[in-house]
């Protein structure tokens, strides 16, 4: 395991009787990376997470979390990893701070350390003023934030979030994603699972698409877009300048130029041609107003992949990705 | 393969939280208040009774626990209802409650083993029962002092104290059973009904059933019947069967402890009475010795039920 890898799974398998829930999956998560496990319900995401935490037995394969084996050293793993379960629950009759106090005692923080960590964590997720309110009065979004506060309080190096955004309204979702991004900026690795593709697309560095216990596809969203949709790069330019479209068409790698409006051009290219396009506009003394590359939508990738592949090739692809 | 770290990490934390939760829970406070009220009434009535009739009894104080008057059953009877019901009330949603509140996976993702959670919950509930029973016990003794004004003797206090300990052990049986059912059944209501049903079966139905079964297996001898006596074989079998119930075991221990003249639990042969001074009290040690198998039986039942629950819980999936 390299110094920058925090989770390494190799041939991870979970069977319940004859039913295979997770089938030989392999992946790595790097330090400070946001890694998404995406796929429909029942695809094996939660089972994978529970195996990483040592909360369920591993049927076959190897896992390494921060240098520890969750099956043999669960306490070391659980001390360093924070977990936000799907539809997290708290003790309703206790206040937010009391719920965290209980967890902090279980972790074994000293009482001085405890209060400082709790206050800090609650403030960071925006629940500082609700510290003494009973969790019974909290909305779904507030509970999720309280769950994140617990991970912050723990000082976890890895945050594992199971469906963190499900059932949240758009405002609460964007708040939550904001907190998750802050995890990353502090060097905390995040492993999150979701069946809501577009929501998590914006935060994940890399994703693994689950299907029937396999990892069907893995990589960054734009990589996946290219492999699956074969679309290459789509670069939008808004600029003023004479004969710009013709000049842009001459850039090596550009396959097609499309006029999408007055002064608006769309380039279809097989690589990222943004810098060349910008240089070209400037060289022709044009005024560049907008230059952007279109990210492929994860939803499109997912639908396209699973619709275009019959069962056989799907398994082939899964083995390939694994 | 040895596990890393101690299985008891976090045990004290879980135990104290459970204790705090129970002591502040409405369901516990209500039951405790009801029993306290019953204790006051029964001890008062018993005191009136004692003043009138058995004034020369050397074990006067123990009568507070056992005297029933007219339609009002003794304190002991209320206790034998209260202990199982409250124990079951404390523990029937221990594990499935955590499941249903969706707190289980969050708590188990903290650096503790499942052992700590289960053991902490059991000990927390047992400690709660112990607190409640000690309070009740002191209440009865205190009221007894107030009502008749004669201080209890050392032997009486010792007997009452052993009785208290046995009652706590007895509550452990029902706690362990309720805990087991809270692991087996995902729905708290199912677990509560199953545990209460089993208790009612053992408390009400089994003693009757044991007699019937014994009569079928060993039909009574007409010669004994002609004398108005129980056939020894039938009586022994009936007792063996009845002792499968924890409430029977508890009842027998209580008889041995609170009635110092008890020489044996169960049928007695005339030869065993040779040289005995009938009605003379036994020393405490001898009384405990008589009830020792029953006490061990109660302890063993508790441990057995807890272990079954432990094994099932270790293998259970945490996901909802």
PDB file of C-alpha atoms in Angstrom, chain A residues 158-322:
ATOM      1  CA  UNK A 158     -11.566   8.688   6.424  1.00  0.00           C
ATOM      2  CA  UNK A 159     -15.240   9.585   6.313  1.00  0.00           C
ATOM      3  CA  UNK A 160     -17.531   6.883   4.988  1.00  0.00           C
ATOM      4  CA  UNK A 161     -20.932   8.289   4.092  1.00  0.00           C
ATOM      5  CA  UNK A 162     -23.763   6.003   3.071  1.00  0.00           C
ATOM      6  CA  UNK A 163     -26.399   7.832   1.025  1.00  0.00           C
ATOM      7  CA  UNK A 164     -25.658  11.164   2.707  1.00  0.00           C
ATOM      8  CA  UNK A 165     -27.997  13.171   0.490  1.00  0.00           C
ATOM      9  CA  UNK A 166     -30.972  10.863   0.114  1.00  0.00           C
ATOM     10  CA  UNK A 167     -34.223  12.409   1.226  1.00  0.00           C
ATOM     11  CA  UNK A 168     -32.825  15.913   1.522  1.00  0.00           C
ATOM     12  CA  UNK A 169     -34.204  19.001  -0.156  1.00  0.00           C
ATOM     13  CA  UNK A 170     -31.916  20.785  -2.651  1.00  0.00           C
ATOM     14  CA  UNK A 171     -30.831  23.414  -0.148  1.00  0.00           C
ATOM     15  CA  UNK A 172     -29.909  20.884   2.517  1.00  0.00           C
ATOM     16  CA  UNK A 173     -28.157  18.800  -0.124  1.00  0.00           C
ATOM     17  CA  UNK A 174     -25.925  21.629  -1.263  1.00  0.00           C
ATOM     18  CA  UNK A 175     -25.115  22.495   2.350  1.00  0.00           C
ATOM     19  CA  UNK A 176     -24.146  18.903   2.988  1.00  0.00           C
ATOM     20  CA  UNK A 177     -22.038  18.667  -0.147  1.00  0.00           C
ATOM     21  CA  UNK A 178     -20.302  21.863   0.957  1.00  0.00           C
ATOM     22  CA  UNK A 179     -19.323  20.227   4.242  1.00  0.00           C
ATOM     23  CA  UNK A 180     -18.125  17.154   2.373  1.00  0.00           C
ATOM     24  CA  UNK A 181     -15.917  19.318   0.146  1.00  0.00           C
ATOM     25  CA  UNK A 182     -14.400  20.840   3.277  1.00  0.00           C
ATOM     26  CA  UNK A 183     -13.454  17.369   4.450  1.00  0.00           C
ATOM     27  CA  UNK A 184     -11.381  17.038   1.324  1.00  0.00           C
ATOM     28  CA  UNK A 185      -9.649  20.365   1.802  1.00  0.00           C
ATOM     29  CA  UNK A 186      -8.526  19.156   5.219  1.00  0.00           C
ATOM     30  CA  UNK A 187      -6.994  16.025   3.799  1.00  0.00           C
ATOM     31  CA  UNK A 188      -9.770  13.711   4.941  1.00  0.00           C
ATOM     32  CA  UNK A 189     -10.598  11.033   2.409  1.00  0.00           C
ATOM     33  CA  UNK A 190     -14.271  10.573   1.713  1.00  0.00           C
ATOM     34  CA  UNK A 191     -15.949   7.422   0.498  1.00  0.00           C
ATOM     35  CA  UNK A 192     -19.568   8.070  -0.274  1.00  0.00           C
ATOM     36  CA  UNK A 193     -22.297   5.927  -1.694  1.00  0.00           C
ATOM     37  CA  UNK A 194     -25.338   7.163  -3.510  1.00  0.00           C
ATOM     38  CA  UNK A 195     -27.965   6.238  -6.004  1.00  0.00           C
ATOM     39  CA  UNK A 196     -28.491   9.873  -6.920  1.00  0.00           C
ATOM     40  CA  UNK A 197     -25.971  10.257  -9.684  1.00  0.00           C
ATOM     41  CA  UNK A 198     -26.127  13.925 -10.567  1.00  0.00           C
ATOM     42  CA  UNK A 199     -25.963  15.125  -6.957  1.00  0.00           C
ATOM     43  CA  UNK A 200     -22.666  13.458  -6.221  1.00  0.00           C
ATOM     44  CA  UNK A 201     -21.130  13.974  -9.621  1.00  0.00           C
ATOM     45  CA  UNK A 202     -20.125  17.459  -8.609  1.00  0.00           C
ATOM     46  CA  UNK A 203     -18.136  16.395  -5.535  1.00  0.00           C
ATOM     47  CA  UNK A 204     -16.532  13.078  -6.518  1.00  0.00           C
ATOM     48  CA  UNK A 205     -12.986  12.907  -7.818  1.00  0.00           C
ATOM     49  CA  UNK A 206     -13.497   9.361  -8.923  1.00  0.00           C
ATOM     50  CA  UNK A 207     -16.490   7.081  -8.960  1.00  0.00           C
ATOM     51  CA  UNK A 208     -17.142   3.370  -9.145  1.00  0.00           C
ATOM     52  CA  UNK A 209     -20.410   2.359 -10.743  1.00  0.00           C
ATOM     53  CA  UNK A 210     -21.895  -0.680  -9.038  1.00  0.00           C
ATOM     54  CA  UNK A 211     -24.171  -3.134 -10.674  1.00  0.00           C
ATOM     55  CA  UNK A 212     -25.276  -6.425  -9.212  1.00  0.00           C
ATOM     56  CA  UNK A 213     -22.318  -6.716  -6.860  1.00  0.00           C
ATOM     57  CA  UNK A 214     -19.731  -5.803  -9.478  1.00  0.00           C
ATOM     58  CA  UNK A 215     -17.913  -2.599 -10.173  1.00  0.00           C
ATOM     59  CA  UNK A 216     -18.974  -2.013 -13.738  1.00  0.00           C
ATOM     60  CA  UNK A 217     -17.002   1.141 -14.351  1.00  0.00           C
ATOM     61  CA  UNK A 218     -14.435   3.090 -12.403  1.00  0.00           C
ATOM     62  CA  UNK A 219     -12.643   6.363 -12.989  1.00  0.00           C
ATOM     63  CA  UNK A 220     -13.211  10.093 -13.031  1.00  0.00           C
ATOM     64  CA  UNK A 221     -16.475  11.261 -14.477  1.00  0.00           C
ATOM     65  CA  UNK A 222     -14.896  12.725 -17.616  1.00  0.00           C
ATOM     66  CA  UNK A 223     -12.851   9.575 -18.225  1.00  0.00           C
ATOM     67  CA  UNK A 224     -15.967   7.481 -17.971  1.00  0.00           C
ATOM     68  CA  UNK A 225     -17.795   9.840 -20.280  1.00  0.00           C
ATOM     69  CA  UNK A 226     -15.188   9.372 -22.939  1.00  0.00           C
ATOM     70  CA  UNK A 227     -14.992   5.597 -22.643  1.00  0.00           C
ATOM     71  CA  UNK A 228     -18.703   5.047 -22.507  1.00  0.00           C
ATOM     72  CA  UNK A 229     -20.210   7.843 -24.548  1.00  0.00           C
ATOM     73  CA  UNK A 230     -17.208   8.100 -26.858  1.00  0.00           C
ATOM     74  CA  UNK A 231     -18.036  11.745 -27.174  1.00  0.00           C
ATOM     75  CA  UNK A 232     -14.606  13.124 -26.602  1.00  0.00           C
ATOM     76  CA  UNK A 233     -14.420  16.716 -25.397  1.00  0.00           C
ATOM     77  CA  UNK A 234     -17.006  19.329 -26.058  1.00  0.00           C
ATOM     78  CA  UNK A 235     -15.591  22.831 -25.690  1.00  0.00           C
ATOM     79  CA  UNK A 236     -17.869  25.860 -25.740  1.00  0.00           C
ATOM     80  CA  UNK A 237     -16.405  29.175 -26.728  1.00  0.00           C
ATOM     81  CA  UNK A 238     -17.976  32.589 -26.753  1.00  0.00           C
ATOM     82  CA  UNK A 239     -15.759  35.091 -28.482  1.00  0.00           C
ATOM     83  CA  UNK A 240     -15.775  37.914 -30.982  1.00  0.00           C
ATOM     84  CA  UNK A 241     -13.494  37.846 -33.946  1.00  0.00           C
ATOM     85  CA  UNK A 242     -13.640  37.450 -37.688  1.00  0.00           C
ATOM     86  CA  UNK A 243     -13.440  33.964 -39.158  1.00  0.00           C
ATOM     87  CA  UNK A 244     -12.866  32.463 -35.800  1.00  0.00           C
ATOM     88  CA  UNK A 245     -14.784  29.272 -36.514  1.00  0.00           C
ATOM     89  CA  UNK A 246     -12.586  28.454 -39.462  1.00  0.00           C
ATOM     90  CA  UNK A 247      -9.397  29.078 -37.551  1.00  0.00           C
ATOM     91  CA  UNK A 248     -10.567  26.939 -34.631  1.00  0.00           C
ATOM     92  CA  UNK A 249     -11.383  24.103 -36.991  1.00  0.00           C
ATOM     93  CA  UNK A 250      -7.698  23.959 -37.926  1.00  0.00           C
ATOM     94  CA  UNK A 251      -6.575  23.094 -34.383  1.00  0.00           C
ATOM     95  CA  UNK A 252      -5.254  19.524 -34.426  1.00  0.00           C
ATOM     96  CA  UNK A 253      -7.702  17.146 -32.775  1.00  0.00           C
ATOM     97  CA  UNK A 254     -10.818  19.155 -33.483  1.00  0.00           C
ATOM     98  CA  UNK A 255     -13.225  17.036 -35.434  1.00  0.00           C
ATOM     99  CA  UNK A 256     -16.153  19.372 -35.852  1.00  0.00           C
ATOM    100  CA  UNK A 257     -17.039  22.983 -35.242  1.00  0.00           C
ATOM    101  CA  UNK A 258     -20.593  23.985 -34.616  1.00  0.00           C
ATOM    102  CA  UNK A 259     -22.019  27.465 -34.582  1.00  0.00           C
ATOM    103  CA  UNK A 260     -24.393  27.571 -31.601  1.00  0.00           C
ATOM    104  CA  UNK A 261     -25.279  31.274 -31.630  1.00  0.00           C
ATOM    105  CA  UNK A 262     -23.975  34.682 -32.449  1.00  0.00           C
ATOM    106  CA  UNK A 263     -20.345  34.600 -31.444  1.00  0.00           C
ATOM    107  CA  UNK A 264     -20.807  31.173 -29.869  1.00  0.00           C
ATOM    108  CA  UNK A 265     -18.942  28.153 -31.134  1.00  0.00           C
ATOM    109  CA  UNK A 266     -18.912  24.548 -29.973  1.00  0.00           C
ATOM    110  CA  UNK A 267     -15.856  22.411 -30.677  1.00  0.00           C
ATOM    111  CA  UNK A 268     -15.937  18.630 -30.732  1.00  0.00           C
ATOM    112  CA  UNK A 269     -12.443  17.341 -30.118  1.00  0.00           C
ATOM    113  CA  UNK A 270     -10.704  14.172 -29.106  1.00  0.00           C
ATOM    114  CA  UNK A 271      -8.654  15.882 -26.428  1.00  0.00           C
ATOM    115  CA  UNK A 272      -8.838  18.992 -24.259  1.00  0.00           C
ATOM    116  CA  UNK A 273      -8.174  21.779 -26.703  1.00  0.00           C
ATOM    117  CA  UNK A 274      -9.048  24.680 -24.445  1.00  0.00           C
ATOM    118  CA  UNK A 275      -5.566  26.196 -24.289  1.00  0.00           C
ATOM    119  CA  UNK A 276      -5.061  26.040 -28.054  1.00  0.00           C
ATOM    120  CA  UNK A 277      -8.497  27.496 -28.642  1.00  0.00           C
ATOM    121  CA  UNK A 278      -7.765  30.372 -26.263  1.00  0.00           C
ATOM    122  CA  UNK A 279      -4.432  31.031 -27.940  1.00  0.00           C
ATOM    123  CA  UNK A 280      -6.119  30.995 -31.319  1.00  0.00           C
ATOM    124  CA  UNK A 281      -8.738  33.536 -30.255  1.00  0.00           C
ATOM    125  CA  UNK A 282      -6.093  35.806 -28.817  1.00  0.00           C
ATOM    126  CA  UNK A 283      -3.879  35.429 -31.883  1.00  0.00           C
ATOM    127  CA  UNK A 284      -6.742  36.526 -34.102  1.00  0.00           C
ATOM    128  CA  UNK A 285      -7.239  39.578 -31.878  1.00  0.00           C
ATOM    129  CA  UNK A 286     -10.665  38.351 -30.833  1.00  0.00           C
ATOM    130  CA  UNK A 287     -12.256  39.003 -27.469  1.00  0.00           C
ATOM    131  CA  UNK A 288     -12.721  35.835 -25.432  1.00  0.00           C
ATOM    132  CA  UNK A 289     -15.828  35.950 -23.251  1.00  0.00           C
ATOM    133  CA  UNK A 290     -16.348  32.338 -22.284  1.00  0.00           C
ATOM    134  CA  UNK A 291     -14.385  29.143 -22.598  1.00  0.00           C
ATOM    135  CA  UNK A 292     -15.554  25.966 -21.013  1.00  0.00           C
ATOM    136  CA  UNK A 293     -15.467  22.236 -21.384  1.00  0.00           C
ATOM    137  CA  UNK A 294     -18.674  20.250 -20.932  1.00  0.00           C
ATOM    138  CA  UNK A 295     -18.491  17.548 -18.346  1.00  0.00           C
ATOM    139  CA  UNK A 296     -20.362  14.459 -19.416  1.00  0.00           C
ATOM    140  CA  UNK A 297     -23.301  13.694 -17.193  1.00  0.00           C
ATOM    141  CA  UNK A 298     -22.936  10.675 -14.994  1.00  0.00           C
ATOM    142  CA  UNK A 299     -26.560   9.890 -15.532  1.00  0.00           C
ATOM    143  CA  UNK A 300     -26.049   9.766 -19.282  1.00  0.00           C
ATOM    144  CA  UNK A 301     -23.014   7.548 -18.846  1.00  0.00           C
ATOM    145  CA  UNK A 302     -24.884   5.218 -16.555  1.00  0.00           C
ATOM    146  CA  UNK A 303     -27.964   4.892 -18.695  1.00  0.00           C
ATOM    147  CA  UNK A 304     -25.947   4.588 -21.849  1.00  0.00           C
ATOM    148  CA  UNK A 305     -23.647   1.972 -20.410  1.00  0.00           C
ATOM    149  CA  UNK A 306     -26.315  -0.283 -18.967  1.00  0.00           C
ATOM    150  CA  UNK A 307     -28.699   0.095 -21.864  1.00  0.00           C
ATOM    151  CA  UNK A 308     -26.184  -0.493 -24.579  1.00  0.00           C
ATOM    152  CA  UNK A 309     -24.516  -3.469 -22.926  1.00  0.00           C
ATOM    153  CA  UNK A 310     -26.321  -6.759 -22.889  1.00  0.00           C
ATOM    154  CA  UNK A 311     -25.731  -8.919 -19.835  1.00  0.00           C
ATOM    155  CA  UNK A 312     -22.690 -10.712 -21.169  1.00  0.00           C
ATOM    156  CA  UNK A 313     -20.633  -7.694 -22.052  1.00  0.00           C
ATOM    157  CA  UNK A 314     -21.677  -6.110 -18.801  1.00  0.00           C
ATOM    158  CA  UNK A 315     -20.013  -8.886 -16.859  1.00  0.00           C
ATOM    159  CA  UNK A 316     -17.024  -8.679 -19.157  1.00  0.00           C
ATOM    160  CA  UNK A 317     -16.747  -4.982 -18.500  1.00  0.00           C
ATOM    161  CA  UNK A 318     -17.079  -5.584 -14.793  1.00  0.00           C
ATOM    162  CA  UNK A 319     -14.238  -8.023 -14.793  1.00  0.00           C
ATOM    163  CA  UNK A 320     -12.258  -5.569 -16.822  1.00  0.00           C
ATOM    164  CA  UNK A 321     -12.885  -2.739 -14.450  1.00  0.00           C
ATOM    165  CA  UNK A 322     -12.161  -4.971 -11.504  1.00  0.00           C
TER     166      UNK A 322
END
